[in-house]
Short mmCIF file of C-alpha atoms in Angstrom, two decimals:
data_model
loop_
_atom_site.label_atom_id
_atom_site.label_comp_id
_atom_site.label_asym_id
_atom_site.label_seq_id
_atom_site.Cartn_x
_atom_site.Cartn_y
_atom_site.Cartn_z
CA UNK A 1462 -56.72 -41.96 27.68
CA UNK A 1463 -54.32 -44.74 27.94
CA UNK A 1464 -50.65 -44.43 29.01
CA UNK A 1465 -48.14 -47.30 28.20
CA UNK A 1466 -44.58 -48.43 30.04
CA UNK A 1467 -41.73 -50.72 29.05
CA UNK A 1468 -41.13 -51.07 32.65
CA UNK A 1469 -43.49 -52.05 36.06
CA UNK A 1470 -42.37 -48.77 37.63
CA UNK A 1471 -42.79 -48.39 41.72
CA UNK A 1472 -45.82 -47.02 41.04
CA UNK A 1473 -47.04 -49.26 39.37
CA UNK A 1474 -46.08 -51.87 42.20
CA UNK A 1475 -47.69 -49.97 44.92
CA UNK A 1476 -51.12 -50.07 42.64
CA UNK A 1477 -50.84 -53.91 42.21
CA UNK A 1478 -50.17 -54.22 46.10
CA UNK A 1479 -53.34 -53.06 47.07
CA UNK A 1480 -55.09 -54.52 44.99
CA UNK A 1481 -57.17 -58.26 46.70
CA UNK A 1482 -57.92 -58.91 42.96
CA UNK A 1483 -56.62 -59.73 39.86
CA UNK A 1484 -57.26 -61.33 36.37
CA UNK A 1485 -55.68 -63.35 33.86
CA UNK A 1486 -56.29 -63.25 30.15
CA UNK A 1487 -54.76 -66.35 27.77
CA UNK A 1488 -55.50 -67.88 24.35
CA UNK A 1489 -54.88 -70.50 22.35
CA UNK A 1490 -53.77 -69.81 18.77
CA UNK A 1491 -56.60 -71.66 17.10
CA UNK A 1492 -59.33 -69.10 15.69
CA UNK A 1493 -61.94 -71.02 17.27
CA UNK A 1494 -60.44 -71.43 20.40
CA UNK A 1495 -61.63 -70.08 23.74
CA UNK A 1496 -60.43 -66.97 25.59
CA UNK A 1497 -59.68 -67.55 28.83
CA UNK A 1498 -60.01 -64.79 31.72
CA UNK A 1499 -59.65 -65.48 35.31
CA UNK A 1500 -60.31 -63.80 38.72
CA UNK A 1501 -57.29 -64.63 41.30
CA UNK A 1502 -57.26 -63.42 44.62
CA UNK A 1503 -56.21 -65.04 47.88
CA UNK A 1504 -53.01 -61.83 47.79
CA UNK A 1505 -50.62 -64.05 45.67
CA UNK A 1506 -49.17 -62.13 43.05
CA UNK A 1507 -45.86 -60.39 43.40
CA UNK A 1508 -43.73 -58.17 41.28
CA UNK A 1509 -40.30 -59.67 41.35
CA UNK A 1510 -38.27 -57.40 39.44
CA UNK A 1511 -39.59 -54.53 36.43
CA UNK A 1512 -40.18 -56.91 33.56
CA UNK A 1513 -41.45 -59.82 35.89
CA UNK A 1514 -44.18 -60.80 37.70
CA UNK A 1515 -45.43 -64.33 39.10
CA UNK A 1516 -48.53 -65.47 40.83
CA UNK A 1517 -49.27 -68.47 43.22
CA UNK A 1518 -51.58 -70.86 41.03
CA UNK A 1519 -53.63 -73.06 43.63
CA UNK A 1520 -55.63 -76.06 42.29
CA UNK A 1521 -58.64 -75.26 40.42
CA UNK A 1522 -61.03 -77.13 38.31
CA UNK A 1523 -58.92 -76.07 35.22
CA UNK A 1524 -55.72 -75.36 34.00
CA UNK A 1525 -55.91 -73.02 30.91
CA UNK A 1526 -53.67 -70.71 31.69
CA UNK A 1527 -50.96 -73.33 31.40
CA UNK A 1528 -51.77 -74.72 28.82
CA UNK A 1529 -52.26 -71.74 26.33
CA UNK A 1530 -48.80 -70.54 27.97
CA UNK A 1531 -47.29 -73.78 26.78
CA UNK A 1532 -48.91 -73.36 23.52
CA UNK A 1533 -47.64 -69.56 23.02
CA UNK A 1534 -46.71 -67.98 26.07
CA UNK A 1535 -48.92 -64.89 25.46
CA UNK A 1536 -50.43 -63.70 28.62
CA UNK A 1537 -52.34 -60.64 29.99
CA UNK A 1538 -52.95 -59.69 33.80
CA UNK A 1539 -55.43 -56.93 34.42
CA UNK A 1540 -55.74 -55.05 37.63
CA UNK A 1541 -58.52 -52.16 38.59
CA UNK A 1542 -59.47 -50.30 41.57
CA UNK A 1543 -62.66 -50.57 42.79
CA UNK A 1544 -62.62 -47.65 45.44
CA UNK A 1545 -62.44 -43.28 44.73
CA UNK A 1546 -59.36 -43.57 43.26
CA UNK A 1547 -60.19 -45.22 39.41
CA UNK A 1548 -57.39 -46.79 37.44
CA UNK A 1549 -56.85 -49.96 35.42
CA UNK A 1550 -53.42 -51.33 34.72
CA UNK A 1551 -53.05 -53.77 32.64
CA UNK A 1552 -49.44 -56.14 32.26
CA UNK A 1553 -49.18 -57.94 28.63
CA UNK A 1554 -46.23 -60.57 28.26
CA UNK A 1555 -45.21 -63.98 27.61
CA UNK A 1556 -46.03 -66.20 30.84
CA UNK A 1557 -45.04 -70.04 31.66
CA UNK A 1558 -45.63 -72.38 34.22
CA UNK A 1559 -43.00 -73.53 37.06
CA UNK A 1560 -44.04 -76.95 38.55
CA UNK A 1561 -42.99 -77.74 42.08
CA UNK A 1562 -39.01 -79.41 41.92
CA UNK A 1563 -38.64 -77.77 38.71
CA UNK A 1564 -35.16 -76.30 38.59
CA UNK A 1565 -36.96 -72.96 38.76
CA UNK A 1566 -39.32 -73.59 41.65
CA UNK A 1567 -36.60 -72.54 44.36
CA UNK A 1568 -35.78 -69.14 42.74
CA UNK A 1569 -39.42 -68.46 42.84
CA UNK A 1570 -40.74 -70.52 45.55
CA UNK A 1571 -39.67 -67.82 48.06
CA UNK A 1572 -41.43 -65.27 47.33
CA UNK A 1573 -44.90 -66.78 48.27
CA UNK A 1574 -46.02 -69.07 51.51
CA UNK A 1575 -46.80 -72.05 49.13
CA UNK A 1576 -49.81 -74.06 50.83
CA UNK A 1577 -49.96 -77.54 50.33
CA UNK A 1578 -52.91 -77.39 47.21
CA UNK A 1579 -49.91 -74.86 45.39
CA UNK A 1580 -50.37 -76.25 41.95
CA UNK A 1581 -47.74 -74.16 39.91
CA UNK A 1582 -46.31 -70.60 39.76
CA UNK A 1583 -46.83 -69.11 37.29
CA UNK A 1584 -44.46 -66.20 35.68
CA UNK A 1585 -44.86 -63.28 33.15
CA UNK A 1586 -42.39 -61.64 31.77
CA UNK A 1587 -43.46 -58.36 30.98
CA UNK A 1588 -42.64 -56.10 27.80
CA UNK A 1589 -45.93 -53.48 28.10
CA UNK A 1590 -47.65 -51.99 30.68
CA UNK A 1591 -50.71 -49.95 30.29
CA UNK A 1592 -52.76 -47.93 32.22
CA UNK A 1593 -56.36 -46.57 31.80
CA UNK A 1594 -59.00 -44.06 33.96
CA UNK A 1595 -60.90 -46.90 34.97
CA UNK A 1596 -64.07 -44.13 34.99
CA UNK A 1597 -66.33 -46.96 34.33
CA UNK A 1598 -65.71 -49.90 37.03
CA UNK A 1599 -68.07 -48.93 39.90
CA UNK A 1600 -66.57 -49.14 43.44
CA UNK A 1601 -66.99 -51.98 45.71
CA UNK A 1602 -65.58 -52.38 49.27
CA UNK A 1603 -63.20 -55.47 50.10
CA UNK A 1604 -64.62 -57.76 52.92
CA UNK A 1605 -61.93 -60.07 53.37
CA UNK A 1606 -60.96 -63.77 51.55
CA UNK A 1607 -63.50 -66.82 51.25
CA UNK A 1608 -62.11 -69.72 53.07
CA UNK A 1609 -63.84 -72.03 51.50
CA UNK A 1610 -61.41 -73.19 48.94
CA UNK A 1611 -59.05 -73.96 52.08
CA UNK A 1612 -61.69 -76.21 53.76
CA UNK A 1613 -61.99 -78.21 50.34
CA UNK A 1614 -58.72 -78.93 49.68
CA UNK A 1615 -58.16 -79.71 53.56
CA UNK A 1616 -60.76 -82.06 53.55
CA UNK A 1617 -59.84 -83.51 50.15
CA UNK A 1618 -56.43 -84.18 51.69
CA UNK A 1619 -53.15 -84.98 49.16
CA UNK A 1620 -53.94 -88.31 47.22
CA UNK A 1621 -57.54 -86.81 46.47
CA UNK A 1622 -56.11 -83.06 45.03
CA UNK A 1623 -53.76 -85.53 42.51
CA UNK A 1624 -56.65 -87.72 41.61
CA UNK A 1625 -58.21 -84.25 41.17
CA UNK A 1626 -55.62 -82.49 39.21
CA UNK A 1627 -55.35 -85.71 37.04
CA UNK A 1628 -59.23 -85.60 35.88
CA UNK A 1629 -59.61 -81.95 35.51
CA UNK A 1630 -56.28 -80.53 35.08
CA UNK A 1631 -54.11 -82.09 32.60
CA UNK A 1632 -55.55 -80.41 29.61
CA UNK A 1633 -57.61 -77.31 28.41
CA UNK A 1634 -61.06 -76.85 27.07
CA UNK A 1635 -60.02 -76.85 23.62
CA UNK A 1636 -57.36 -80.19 24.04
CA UNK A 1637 -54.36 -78.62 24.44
CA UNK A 1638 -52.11 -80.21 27.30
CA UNK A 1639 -51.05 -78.99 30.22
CA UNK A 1640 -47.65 -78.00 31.78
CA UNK A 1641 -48.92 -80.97 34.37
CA UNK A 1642 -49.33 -83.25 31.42
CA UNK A 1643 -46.29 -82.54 29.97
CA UNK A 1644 -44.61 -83.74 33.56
CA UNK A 1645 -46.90 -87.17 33.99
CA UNK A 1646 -45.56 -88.27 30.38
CA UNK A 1647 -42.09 -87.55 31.21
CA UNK A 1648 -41.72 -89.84 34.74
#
């Protein structure tokens, strides 16, 4: 049976600490649109305070979350364990996008050891938390982090990850544009 929180309580922290993986769940308001949910690992998400959480967004070959965040900020993050213990906890808010030299970036900057392929951070603020059994998610065991996303963007070097993030990044699936967009218009 499902519990639900106003707050991220300590508890709740400690789950989400040990936890190598995490998704994200956005949408764009159009009925037709497409539901985006996303693995993240790579241990960069962080609770900053009880109502707010924020995740290191590397370069990707898409950008939906920021883009249905621009759109209508509605976000979802979704954690389970996949050892003895079972539980699912679940954070629903309204998320946005912080570019690098955004006047936001140095208040959350901090918290993470940006790498040079850091896209964005991206930040939920939080108004429900809920938790489940989690009876049904089988158990795996954690082997440690791929590093092949760090040899391709090391090899693809600066000026290729901007030529990148300009072809695949700048808008969703379903048109909308991107917080990155949004900044390339402006300049």
């Amino acid at each position: 049976m499902g519990k639900f929180y106003d707050t991220i309580s300590e508890a709740h922290r400690e789950f989400i600490e040990k936890q190598h993986l995490f998704f994200v769940g956005t949408a764009p308001l159009q009925g037709d649109g497409r539901v985006n949910v996303s693995p993240k690992g790579l241990e960069g998400f962080r609770v900053i305070d009880s109502h707010t959480v924020a995740y290191m967004d590397i370069i990707s070959s898409g950008n939906e979350t920021s883009a249905h965040t621009l759109e209508n900020g509605r976000i979802t993050f979704m954690f389970c364990s996949f050892d003895k213990t079972p539980n699912i906890l679940r954070l629903y808010g309204k998320g946005f996008a912080i570019l690098p030299n955004s006047p936001l970036w140095e208040e959350y900057a901090p918290h993470f050891n940006i790498i040079p392929s850091t896209r964005q951070i991206i930040i939920g603020k939080i108004d429900l938390v809920q938790t489940s059994c989690g009876y049904g998610v089988p158990m795996y065991e954690y082997q440690g982090e791929r590093d092949i996303y760090f040899t391709w963007a090391n090899q693809m070097g600066s000026e290729k990850l901007e030529q990148y993030m300009e072809e695949k990044n700048m808008i969703s699936l379903d048109g909308l544009p991107t917080d990155l967009s949004l900044q390339k218009k402006s300049k």
